[in-house]
mmCIF file of C-alpha atoms in Angstrom:
data_model
loop_
_atom_site.group_PDB
_atom_site.id
_atom_site.type_symbol
_atom_site.label_atom_id
_atom_site.label_comp_id
_atom_site.label_asym_id
_atom_site.label_seq_id
_atom_site.Cartn_x
_atom_site.Cartn_y
_atom_site.Cartn_z
ATOM 1 C CA UNK G 1 117.418 113.072 84.987
ATOM 2 C CA UNK G 2 117.487 112.590 87.660
ATOM 3 C CA UNK G 3 114.089 110.698 87.661
ATOM 4 C CA UNK G 4 115.725 108.238 85.021
ATOM 5 C CA UNK G 5 118.575 107.814 87.551
ATOM 6 C CA UNK G 6 115.638 107.238 90.830
ATOM 7 C CA UNK G 7 113.892 104.522 88.024
ATOM 8 C CA UNK G 8 116.593 103.114 86.960
ATOM 9 C CA UNK G 9 117.965 103.016 90.435
ATOM 10 C CA UNK G 10 114.779 101.349 91.919
ATOM 11 C CA UNK G 11 114.329 98.383 89.586
ATOM 12 C CA UNK G 12 117.652 97.399 89.801
ATOM 13 C CA UNK G 13 121.213 99.325 92.218
ATOM 14 C CA UNK G 14 118.690 99.097 95.177
ATOM 15 C CA UNK G 15 115.859 96.313 93.914
ATOM 16 C CA UNK G 16 113.269 96.435 97.001
ATOM 17 C CA UNK G 17 113.371 92.686 97.629
ATOM 18 C CA UNK G 18 116.398 91.246 96.902
ATOM 19 C CA UNK G 19 118.222 94.139 98.736
ATOM 20 C CA UNK G 20 116.413 96.364 100.519
ATOM 21 C CA UNK G 21 113.756 92.521 102.027
ATOM 22 C CA UNK G 22 110.708 94.312 101.181
ATOM 23 C CA UNK G 23 107.841 92.083 100.115
ATOM 24 C CA UNK G 24 109.247 89.127 100.807
ATOM 25 C CA UNK G 25 106.024 87.192 101.911
ATOM 26 C CA UNK G 26 104.457 87.872 98.959
ATOM 27 C CA UNK G 27 107.841 86.912 96.788
ATOM 28 C CA UNK G 28 107.508 83.993 97.997
ATOM 29 C CA UNK G 29 103.785 82.556 98.266
ATOM 30 C CA UNK G 30 102.946 84.067 95.159
ATOM 31 C CA UNK G 31 105.940 82.760 92.567
ATOM 32 C CA UNK G 32 104.516 79.019 92.124
ATOM 33 C CA UNK G 33 103.104 80.773 88.621
ATOM 34 C CA UNK G 34 103.857 83.316 86.407
ATOM 35 C CA UNK G 35 100.678 84.967 85.186
ATOM 36 C CA UNK G 36 100.075 85.070 89.623
ATOM 37 C CA UNK G 37 103.462 86.655 89.790
ATOM 38 C CA UNK G 38 102.554 89.607 86.611
ATOM 39 C CA UNK G 39 98.790 89.929 88.653
ATOM 40 C CA UNK G 40 100.072 90.884 92.206
ATOM 41 C CA UNK G 41 103.918 92.672 90.404
ATOM 42 C CA UNK G 42 100.426 94.970 88.835
ATOM 43 C CA UNK G 43 98.527 94.837 91.413
ATOM 44 C CA UNK G 44 101.132 96.301 94.004
ATOM 45 C CA UNK G 45 102.859 99.234 91.336
ATOM 46 C CA UNK G 46 99.297 100.591 91.893
ATOM 47 C CA UNK G 47 98.633 100.267 94.948
ATOM 48 C CA UNK G 48 102.284 101.546 96.105
ATOM 49 C CA UNK G 49 101.978 104.877 94.347
ATOM 50 C CA UNK G 50 98.291 105.957 95.840
ATOM 51 C CA UNK G 51 99.719 104.907 98.953
ATOM 52 C CA UNK G 52 102.541 106.542 98.502
ATOM 53 C CA UNK G 53 101.218 110.009 96.924
ATOM 54 C CA UNK G 54 98.492 110.003 99.982
ATOM 55 C CA UNK G 55 100.830 109.315 102.516
ATOM 56 C CA UNK G 56 103.194 112.015 101.512
ATOM 57 C CA UNK G 57 100.599 114.611 100.958
ATOM 58 C CA UNK G 58 99.469 113.256 104.676
ATOM 59 C CA UNK G 59 103.374 113.777 106.406
ATOM 60 C CA UNK G 60 103.353 117.716 105.143
ATOM 61 C CA UNK G 61 100.539 119.416 104.807
ATOM 62 C CA UNK G 62 98.873 116.928 108.826
ATOM 63 C CA UNK G 63 101.473 115.628 110.120
ATOM 64 C CA UNK G 64 104.694 117.770 110.245
ATOM 65 C CA UNK G 65 102.789 121.270 110.985
ATOM 66 C CA UNK G 66 100.952 120.129 113.575
ATOM 67 C CA UNK G 67 104.272 118.278 115.301
ATOM 68 C CA UNK G 68 102.801 114.873 115.272
ATOM 69 C CA UNK G 69 105.437 112.789 113.107
ATOM 70 C CA UNK G 70 105.423 109.919 116.431
ATOM 71 C CA UNK G 71 101.675 109.097 115.758
ATOM 72 C CA UNK G 72 103.435 108.576 111.562
ATOM 73 C CA UNK G 73 103.736 105.075 111.701
ATOM 74 C CA UNK G 74 99.989 104.605 113.280
ATOM 75 C CA UNK G 75 98.110 106.702 110.102
ATOM 76 C CA UNK G 76 100.018 105.455 107.510
ATOM 77 C CA UNK G 77 99.248 101.772 108.179
ATOM 78 C CA UNK G 78 95.074 103.311 108.746
ATOM 79 C CA UNK G 79 95.455 104.968 105.744
ATOM 80 C CA UNK G 80 97.617 102.573 103.803
ATOM 81 C CA UNK G 81 94.658 99.628 104.713
ATOM 82 C CA UNK G 82 91.447 102.519 103.845
ATOM 83 C CA UNK G 83 93.221 102.641 100.409
ATOM 84 C CA UNK G 84 93.110 98.974 99.842
ATOM 85 C CA UNK G 85 89.403 98.432 100.381
ATOM 86 C CA UNK G 86 88.767 101.928 99.143
ATOM 87 C CA UNK G 87 90.500 100.685 95.521
ATOM 88 C CA UNK G 88 88.525 97.387 95.792
ATOM 89 C CA UNK G 89 85.274 98.727 96.520
ATOM 90 C CA UNK G 90 86.075 102.106 93.781
ATOM 91 C CA UNK G 91 87.329 98.953 90.453
ATOM 92 C CA UNK G 92 84.732 96.439 91.239
ATOM 93 C CA UNK G 93 82.208 100.199 90.068
ATOM 94 C CA UNK G 94 84.438 101.508 87.088
ATOM 95 C CA UNK G 95 86.922 98.882 85.386
ATOM 96 C CA UNK G 96 85.100 95.214 86.444
ATOM 97 C CA UNK G 97 87.448 93.434 84.053
ATOM 98 C CA UNK G 98 90.212 95.135 85.854
ATOM 99 C CA UNK G 99 88.819 94.044 89.396
ATOM 100 C CA UNK G 100 88.958 90.469 88.795
ATOM 101 C CA UNK G 101 92.461 90.639 87.823
ATOM 102 C CA UNK G 102 93.236 92.217 90.073
ATOM 103 C CA UNK G 103 90.863 91.159 93.064
ATOM 104 C CA UNK G 104 92.280 88.920 94.628
ATOM 105 C CA UNK G 105 94.997 89.925 95.001
ATOM 106 C CA UNK G 106 93.653 92.964 96.886
ATOM 107 C CA UNK G 107 93.375 93.238 100.316
ATOM 108 C CA UNK G 108 96.957 91.183 100.530
ATOM 109 C CA UNK G 109 98.385 94.841 100.082
ATOM 110 C CA UNK G 110 97.623 95.700 103.046
ATOM 111 C CA UNK G 111 100.251 93.433 105.096
ATOM 112 C CA UNK G 112 103.029 93.822 102.121
ATOM 113 C CA UNK G 113 105.421 94.878 104.353
ATOM 114 C CA UNK G 114 106.768 96.925 100.688
ATOM 115 C CA UNK G 115 104.021 100.075 100.619
ATOM 116 C CA UNK G 116 104.298 100.796 103.846
ATOM 117 C CA UNK G 117 108.378 100.748 104.259
ATOM 118 C CA UNK G 118 108.109 102.977 100.611
ATOM 119 C CA UNK G 119 106.054 105.356 101.825
ATOM 120 C CA UNK G 120 107.886 106.238 105.433
ATOM 121 C CA UNK G 121 111.820 105.499 103.348
ATOM 122 C CA UNK G 122 111.016 109.179 101.562
ATOM 123 C CA UNK G 123 110.036 110.711 104.554
ATOM 124 C CA UNK G 124 112.964 109.496 105.764
ATOM 125 C CA UNK G 125 115.256 110.454 102.873
ATOM 126 C CA UNK G 126 113.580 113.380 102.110
ATOM 127 C CA UNK G 127 112.085 113.724 98.399
ATOM 128 C CA UNK G 128 110.258 115.772 97.057
ATOM 129 C CA UNK G 129 106.701 114.875 95.774
ATOM 130 C CA UNK G 130 107.047 113.757 91.875
ATOM 131 C CA UNK G 131 110.442 112.248 92.968
ATOM 132 C CA UNK G 132 108.467 110.829 95.293
ATOM 133 C CA UNK G 133 106.023 109.086 93.608
ATOM 134 C CA UNK G 134 108.395 108.177 90.773
ATOM 135 C CA UNK G 135 110.388 106.522 93.252
ATOM 136 C CA UNK G 136 106.892 104.397 94.626
ATOM 137 C CA UNK G 137 106.361 103.617 90.374
ATOM 138 C CA UNK G 138 109.708 102.781 90.058
ATOM 139 C CA UNK G 139 109.750 101.064 92.833
ATOM 140 C CA UNK G 140 106.149 98.248 92.817
ATOM 141 C CA UNK G 141 107.733 97.922 88.830
ATOM 142 C CA UNK G 142 111.491 96.632 90.707
ATOM 143 C CA UNK G 143 108.783 94.150 92.840
ATOM 144 C CA UNK G 144 107.740 93.695 90.261
ATOM 145 C CA UNK G 145 110.266 92.253 88.369
ATOM 146 C CA UNK G 146 111.845 90.580 90.327
ATOM 147 C CA UNK G 147 108.897 88.606 91.244
ATOM 148 C CA UNK G 148 107.881 88.046 87.845
ATOM 149 C CA UNK G 149 111.752 85.957 87.276
ATOM 150 C CA UNK G 150 111.382 84.179 90.115
ATOM 151 C CA UNK G 151 108.063 82.745 89.157
ATOM 152 C CA UNK G 152 109.101 81.488 86.178
ATOM 153 C CA UNK G 153 113.233 80.012 87.581
ATOM 154 C CA UNK G 154 110.131 78.323 90.652
ATOM 155 C CA UNK G 155 108.171 76.585 87.317
ATOM 156 C CA UNK G 156 111.480 75.599 86.301
ATOM 157 C CA UNK G 157 112.317 73.711 89.773
ATOM 158 C CA UNK G 158 109.532 71.892 89.578
ATOM 159 C CA UNK G 159 110.620 69.996 87.353
ATOM 160 C CA UNK G 160 114.154 69.158 89.804
ATOM 161 C CA UNK G 161 114.384 66.558 91.100
ATOM 162 C CA UNK G 162 115.671 68.139 94.538
ATOM 163 C CA UNK G 163 117.193 66.524 97.568
ATOM 164 C CA UNK G 164 114.894 65.290 99.491
ATOM 165 C CA UNK G 165 116.292 67.299 102.846
ATOM 166 C CA UNK G 166 115.978 70.344 100.518
ATOM 167 C CA UNK G 167 113.042 69.934 99.053
ATOM 168 C CA UNK G 168 109.742 72.820 99.428
ATOM 169 C CA UNK G 169 110.859 76.570 101.541
ATOM 170 C CA UNK G 170 114.521 75.510 100.980
ATOM 171 C CA UNK G 171 115.644 75.151 97.884
ATOM 172 C CA UNK G 172 113.555 78.015 97.136
ATOM 173 C CA UNK G 173 115.384 80.355 99.533
ATOM 174 C CA UNK G 174 118.025 78.691 98.063
ATOM 175 C CA UNK G 175 117.490 79.966 94.489
ATOM 176 C CA UNK G 176 116.730 83.230 95.559
ATOM 177 C CA UNK G 177 120.232 83.694 97.314
ATOM 178 C CA UNK G 178 121.515 83.693 94.280
ATOM 179 C CA UNK G 179 118.607 85.713 91.504
ATOM 180 C CA UNK G 180 119.841 88.249 94.473
ATOM 181 C CA UNK G 181 123.652 87.797 93.364
ATOM 182 C CA UNK G 182 122.744 87.661 90.039
ATOM 183 C CA UNK G 183 121.391 91.343 90.859
ATOM 184 C CA UNK G 184 124.293 93.010 93.239
ATOM 185 C CA UNK G 185 125.579 92.502 89.625
ATOM 186 C CA UNK G 186 124.367 95.354 88.808
ATOM 187 C CA UNK G 187 125.846 97.841 91.524
ATOM 188 C CA UNK G 188 128.189 99.597 89.245
ATOM 189 C CA UNK G 189 125.309 100.788 87.237
ATOM 190 C CA UNK G 190 124.385 103.833 89.752
ATOM 191 C CA UNK G 191 127.627 105.203 89.758
ATOM 192 C CA UNK G 192 128.006 104.739 86.118
ATOM 193 C CA UNK G 193 124.991 106.796 84.668
ATOM 194 C CA UNK G 194 125.412 109.305 87.708
ATOM 195 C CA UNK G 195 128.834 110.357 85.514
ATOM 196 C CA UNK G 196 127.463 109.558 82.007
ATOM 197 C CA UNK G 197 124.606 112.269 83.524
ATOM 198 C CA UNK G 198 127.482 114.392 85.270
ATOM 199 C CA UNK G 199 125.021 114.271 88.252
ATOM 200 C CA UNK G 200 127.164 114.135 91.325
ATOM 201 C CA UNK B 1 100.489 75.317 134.567
ATOM 202 C CA UNK B 2 101.655 72.477 132.401
ATOM 203 C CA UNK B 3 98.307 74.179 129.634
ATOM 204 C CA UNK B 4 100.643 76.921 129.797
ATOM 205 C CA UNK B 5 104.339 75.601 129.462
ATOM 206 C CA UNK B 6 102.747 73.511 126.469
ATOM 207 C CA UNK B 7 101.824 76.529 124.714
ATOM 208 C CA UNK B 8 105.496 78.164 125.526
ATOM 209 C CA UNK B 9 106.548 75.279 124.175
ATOM 210 C CA UNK B 10 104.960 74.614 121.349
ATOM 211 C CA UNK B 11 105.694 78.491 119.824
ATOM 212 C CA UNK B 12 109.711 78.016 119.647
ATOM 213 C CA UNK B 13 108.832 74.596 118.203
ATOM 214 C CA UNK B 14 106.389 73.265 116.494
ATOM 215 C CA UNK B 15 105.000 76.569 115.947
ATOM 216 C CA UNK B 16 108.328 77.802 115.508
ATOM 217 C CA UNK B 17 107.183 81.370 112.969
ATOM 218 C CA UNK B 18 110.613 81.036 111.865
ATOM 219 C CA UNK B 19 111.883 77.894 110.548
ATOM 220 C CA UNK B 20 108.487 75.941 110.469
ATOM 221 C CA UNK B 21 105.417 78.635 110.035
ATOM 222 C CA UNK B 22 107.615 81.076 107.860
ATOM 223 C CA UNK B 23 106.593 83.813 108.582
ATOM 224 C CA UNK B 24 107.766 87.713 109.157
ATOM 225 C CA UNK B 25 110.556 86.345 106.914
ATOM 226 C CA UNK B 26 111.586 90.425 105.616
ATOM 227 C CA UNK B 27 113.026 91.303 108.286
ATOM 228 C CA UNK B 28 114.614 87.619 109.925
ATOM 229 C CA UNK B 29 116.118 88.370 106.206
ATOM 230 C CA UNK B 30 116.977 91.936 106.724
ATOM 231 C CA UNK B 31 117.972 92.658 110.606
ATOM 232 C CA UNK B 32 119.606 89.344 110.829
ATOM 233 C CA UNK B 33 123.564 90.798 109.678
ATOM 234 C CA UNK B 34 124.637 90.580 113.121
ATOM 235 C CA UNK B 35 123.716 88.180 116.027
ATOM 236 C CA UNK B 36 123.277 91.035 117.765
ATOM 237 C CA UNK B 37 120.902 92.079 115.516
ATOM 238 C CA UNK B 38 118.826 89.265 115.660
ATOM 239 C CA UNK B 39 118.874 89.344 119.263
ATOM 240 C CA UNK B 40 117.241 92.903 119.682
ATOM 241 C CA UNK B 41 115.625 92.724 116.232
ATOM 242 C CA UNK B 42 113.471 89.415 118.097
ATOM 243 C CA UNK B 43 113.364 90.830 121.569
ATOM 244 C CA UNK B 44 111.426 93.990 120.435
ATOM 245 C CA UNK B 45 108.755 91.902 117.510
ATOM 246 C CA UNK B 46 108.651 89.841 121.654
ATOM 247 C CA UNK B 47 107.825 93.213 123.381
ATOM 248 C CA UNK B 48 104.818 94.026 120.106
ATOM 249 C CA UNK B 49 103.386 90.435 120.750
ATOM 250 C CA UNK B 50 103.202 90.017 123.371
ATOM 251 C CA UNK B 51 101.656 93.550 124.214
ATOM 252 C CA UNK B 52 99.198 93.184 121.504
ATOM 253 C CA UNK B 53 99.053 89.491 121.778
ATOM 254 C CA UNK B 54 97.567 90.607 125.811
ATOM 255 C CA UNK B 55 95.168 93.618 124.238
ATOM 256 C CA UNK B 56 93.652 91.552 121.765
ATOM 257 C CA UNK B 57 92.580 89.013 123.926
ATOM 258 C CA UNK B 58 90.601 91.851 126.263
ATOM 259 C CA UNK B 59 89.238 93.049 123.090
ATOM 260 C CA UNK B 60 88.084 90.300 121.483
ATOM 261 C CA UNK B 61 84.149 90.252 122.460
ATOM 262 C CA UNK B 62 83.914 93.393 122.096
ATOM 263 C CA UNK B 63 85.002 94.051 118.380
ATOM 264 C CA UNK B 64 81.955 93.837 115.839
ATOM 265 C CA UNK B 65 83.140 90.344 113.342
ATOM 266 C CA UNK B 66 83.607 93.047 110.505
ATOM 267 C CA UNK B 67 86.130 96.186 111.464
ATOM 268 C CA UNK B 68 88.029 93.442 113.762
ATOM 269 C CA UNK B 69 91.359 93.168 111.874
ATOM 270 C CA UNK B 70 91.212 97.268 111.225
ATOM 271 C CA UNK B 71 91.142 96.837 115.096
ATOM 272 C CA UNK B 72 94.180 94.854 115.700
ATOM 273 C CA UNK B 73 96.160 96.359 113.291
ATOM 274 C CA UNK B 74 95.495 99.963 115.210
ATOM 275 C CA UNK B 75 96.771 97.672 118.546
ATOM 276 C CA UNK B 76 99.772 96.205 117.456
ATOM 277 C CA UNK B 77 100.609 100.416 115.835
ATOM 278 C CA UNK B 78 100.298 102.152 119.168
ATOM 279 C CA UNK B 79 102.641 99.488 120.632
ATOM 280 C CA UNK B 80 104.812 100.037 118.161
ATOM 281 C CA UNK B 81 105.080 103.101 118.338
ATOM 282 C CA UNK B 82 105.380 102.931 122.456
ATOM 283 C CA UNK B 83 108.639 101.270 121.031
ATOM 284 C CA UNK B 84 109.705 102.942 118.663
ATOM 285 C CA UNK B 85 109.720 106.477 120.758
ATOM 286 C CA UNK B 86 111.576 104.518 124.021
ATOM 287 C CA UNK B 87 113.864 102.914 121.266
ATOM 288 C CA UNK B 88 114.918 106.338 120.199
ATOM 289 C CA UNK B 89 115.073 107.499 123.685
ATOM 290 C CA UNK B 90 117.088 104.236 125.083
ATOM 291 C CA UNK B 91 119.002 102.443 123.520
ATOM 292 C CA UNK B 92 120.101 105.015 120.212
ATOM 293 C CA UNK B 93 121.947 102.346 118.425
ATOM 294 C CA UNK B 94 119.641 99.886 118.010
ATOM 295 C CA UNK B 95 116.631 101.926 116.988
ATOM 296 C CA UNK B 96 119.628 103.748 114.045
ATOM 297 C CA UNK B 97 120.950 99.505 112.746
ATOM 298 C CA UNK B 98 117.260 98.637 113.348
ATOM 299 C CA UNK B 99 115.880 101.543 111.212
ATOM 300 C CA UNK B 100 113.199 101.400 108.710
ATOM 301 C CA UNK B 101 112.594 98.410 110.748
ATOM 302 C CA UNK B 102 111.033 99.305 113.333
ATOM 303 C CA UNK B 103 107.520 100.787 111.964
ATOM 304 C CA UNK B 104 107.953 98.113 110.071
ATOM 305 C CA UNK B 105 106.975 95.480 112.895
ATOM 306 C CA UNK B 106 103.572 96.310 112.182
ATOM 307 C CA UNK B 107 102.635 94.769 108.858
ATOM 308 C CA UNK B 108 105.049 91.664 110.600
ATOM 309 C CA UNK B 109 102.977 89.073 109.533
ATOM 310 C CA UNK B 110 103.389 86.684 112.892
ATOM 311 C CA UNK B 111 102.058 89.282 114.371
ATOM 312 C CA UNK B 112 98.508 89.358 113.369
ATOM 313 C CA UNK B 113 99.130 86.062 112.407
ATOM 314 C CA UNK B 114 98.701 85.239 116.432
ATOM 315 C CA UNK B 115 96.015 88.179 116.683
ATOM 316 C CA UNK B 116 93.462 86.205 114.426
ATOM 317 C CA UNK B 117 94.907 82.800 115.587
ATOM 318 C CA UNK B 118 95.640 82.958 118.891
ATOM 319 C CA UNK B 119 94.449 85.979 121.067
ATOM 320 C CA UNK B 120 90.891 86.521 119.292
ATOM 321 C CA UNK B 121 89.447 82.969 121.235
ATOM 322 C CA UNK B 122 91.649 82.785 124.230
ATOM 323 C CA UNK B 123 92.148 84.509 127.337
ATOM 324 C CA UNK B 124 94.474 86.826 128.508
ATOM 325 C CA UNK B 125 96.700 84.487 130.571
ATOM 326 C CA UNK B 126 96.936 82.469 127.859
ATOM 327 C CA UNK B 127 97.429 84.653 125.173
ATOM 328 C CA UNK B 128 100.950 86.206 127.427
ATOM 329 C CA UNK B 129 102.066 82.817 126.904
ATOM 330 C CA UNK B 130 101.784 81.774 123.215
ATOM 331 C CA UNK B 131 103.669 85.751 122.629
ATOM 332 C CA UNK B 132 106.634 84.253 124.941
ATOM 333 C CA UNK B 133 106.598 81.306 123.001
ATOM 334 C CA UNK B 134 105.984 82.701 119.380
ATOM 335 C CA UNK B 135 108.766 85.625 120.348
ATOM 336 C CA UNK B 136 111.248 83.556 121.728
ATOM 337 C CA UNK B 137 111.598 81.677 118.515
ATOM 338 C CA UNK B 138 111.503 85.039 116.528
ATOM 339 C CA UNK B 139 114.026 85.289 118.823
ATOM 340 C CA UNK B 140 115.812 82.646 118.442
ATOM 341 C CA UNK B 141 115.688 82.150 114.458
ATOM 342 C CA UNK B 142 116.748 85.429 113.863
ATOM 343 C CA UNK B 143 119.713 84.827 116.528
ATOM 344 C CA UNK B 144 121.280 82.288 115.036
ATOM 345 C CA UNK B 145 120.910 83.650 112.263
ATOM 346 C CA UNK B 146 122.583 86.041 112.587
ATOM 347 C CA UNK B 147 124.989 84.262 114.335
ATOM 348 C CA UNK B 148 125.908 81.670 111.409
ATOM 349 C CA UNK B 149 125.392 85.510 108.572
ATOM 350 C CA UNK B 150 128.540 86.670 111.006
ATOM 351 C CA UNK B 151 130.361 84.188 111.477
ATOM 352 C CA UNK B 152 130.465 83.361 107.572
ATOM 353 C CA UNK B 153 130.988 86.926 106.392
ATOM 354 C CA UNK B 154 133.181 88.579 109.382
ATOM 355 C CA UNK B 155 134.717 86.134 111.731
ATOM 356 C CA UNK B 156 133.223 86.922 115.240
ATOM 357 C CA UNK B 157 130.363 85.884 116.830
ATOM 358 C CA UNK B 158 128.639 89.303 118.948
ATOM 359 C CA UNK B 159 131.477 91.345 118.129
ATOM 360 C CA UNK B 160 134.494 88.622 119.498
ATOM 361 C CA UNK B 161 136.374 87.665 117.155
ATOM 362 C CA UNK B 162 137.200 84.195 116.168
ATOM 363 C CA UNK B 163 139.231 84.003 113.598
ATOM 364 C CA UNK B 164 140.344 87.254 111.227
ATOM 365 C CA UNK B 165 137.328 89.503 108.640
ATOM 366 C CA UNK B 166 139.200 89.102 106.152
ATOM 367 C CA UNK B 167 138.967 84.882 106.191
ATOM 368 C CA UNK B 168 135.557 86.016 105.778
ATOM 369 C CA UNK B 169 133.082 85.571 103.361
ATOM 370 C CA UNK B 170 131.611 89.278 102.879
ATOM 371 C CA UNK B 171 129.343 87.931 101.357
ATOM 372 C CA UNK B 172 126.826 85.818 103.665
ATOM 373 C CA UNK B 173 126.822 89.528 105.345
ATOM 374 C CA UNK B 174 124.668 91.584 101.894
ATOM 375 C CA UNK B 175 121.538 90.495 100.791
ATOM 376 C CA UNK B 176 122.531 86.918 98.908
ATOM 377 C CA UNK B 177 124.031 86.007 101.720
ATOM 378 C CA UNK B 178 120.719 86.235 103.639
ATOM 379 C CA UNK B 179 118.895 83.916 101.999
ATOM 380 C CA UNK B 180 120.975 81.222 101.415
ATOM 381 C CA UNK B 181 122.150 81.148 104.839
ATOM 382 C CA UNK B 182 118.517 80.628 105.833
ATOM 383 C CA UNK B 183 117.886 78.463 103.185
ATOM 384 C CA UNK B 184 120.477 75.720 104.913
ATOM 385 C CA UNK B 185 119.265 76.705 107.678
ATOM 386 C CA UNK B 186 115.647 75.379 107.443
ATOM 387 C CA UNK B 187 117.200 72.468 105.399
ATOM 388 C CA UNK B 188 119.203 71.428 108.730
ATOM 389 C CA UNK B 189 115.980 72.017 110.662
ATOM 390 C CA UNK B 190 113.735 69.788 108.400
ATOM 391 C CA UNK B 191 116.314 66.671 108.955
ATOM 392 C CA UNK B 192 115.877 66.856 112.969
ATOM 393 C CA UNK B 193 112.252 67.426 112.491
ATOM 394 C CA UNK B 194 111.956 63.687 110.336
ATOM 395 C CA UNK B 195 109.803 65.440 107.494
#
């Protein structure tokens, strides 16, 4: 039950893009078409889950026992950058069809702050390994959901006559604000589910 | 001297990272709940930017082309760690209020972007001035956004109360307000620039 709660809270209540502001660059940059948005969403979910497992193990079995906590930022970013490269190479050999679908998005993910953000966050919250995996996976789903919904809105936005000064990024930001406002409607969900499942 | 002044003005006005280049949006939106938070995030980023620009401009002829991005990221991550430890030791309140976004300076695209497009092509002195210019532009953007959000949301600026808090629209401090305020600021800047 507690995993279901993490899952729902990460997607709707604390949506990674719309309420935690992680991964804004791809959210604004790769959301012009629904097809590219869903590709990016899948790629991020995939990398995010694997990266969180690797960094979690590294933190618990290398950094903490040897008191190297201050190297966290440096090691995590290098591990994530290497991992993204490695996933790209492995996918190219093992599954060319998946590589063709995700290929262009993979290099962009290194500088997506939601990967590093989630890796650091699960250490700070002190989740167990399984909880971290569920959290990372559902954060990825939440990212994909926000991206796809936003891309669908932006496709419609192209046909609207926007006032001159608001054209371009300005109207996109205001639209994102309204979407974020809509997601705030979910904020009561977590407490309700908690009492429903009988969790404190 | 004229040349260096031009670099600073360029970073502040023509290539303002917040309003023109639209880079580093995550900390811009997340940390500007108040003017002081925006200002401290801007200064923290500026520190890392100046240091990494300087080191990378020294390293530019030594790094093989194939591994230049990992090298840059390692340099940036080093300075972020330095900043993290210094803030924890001397300014713990700022460290607490900026939280996760201090380590996330590593993946701020402004810094890697300047390393790639400026510091790897120019000398150390010019790179320092570019860091100052872009850093000031970023700080200005964040502080302005912080002032607007704090004023609209809680009726104060830098903690100075201008109208009672109960009249403020809380939404501007919450996440949606960040997007909407920045959207309108960009529209105003576009109008001024005559785009």
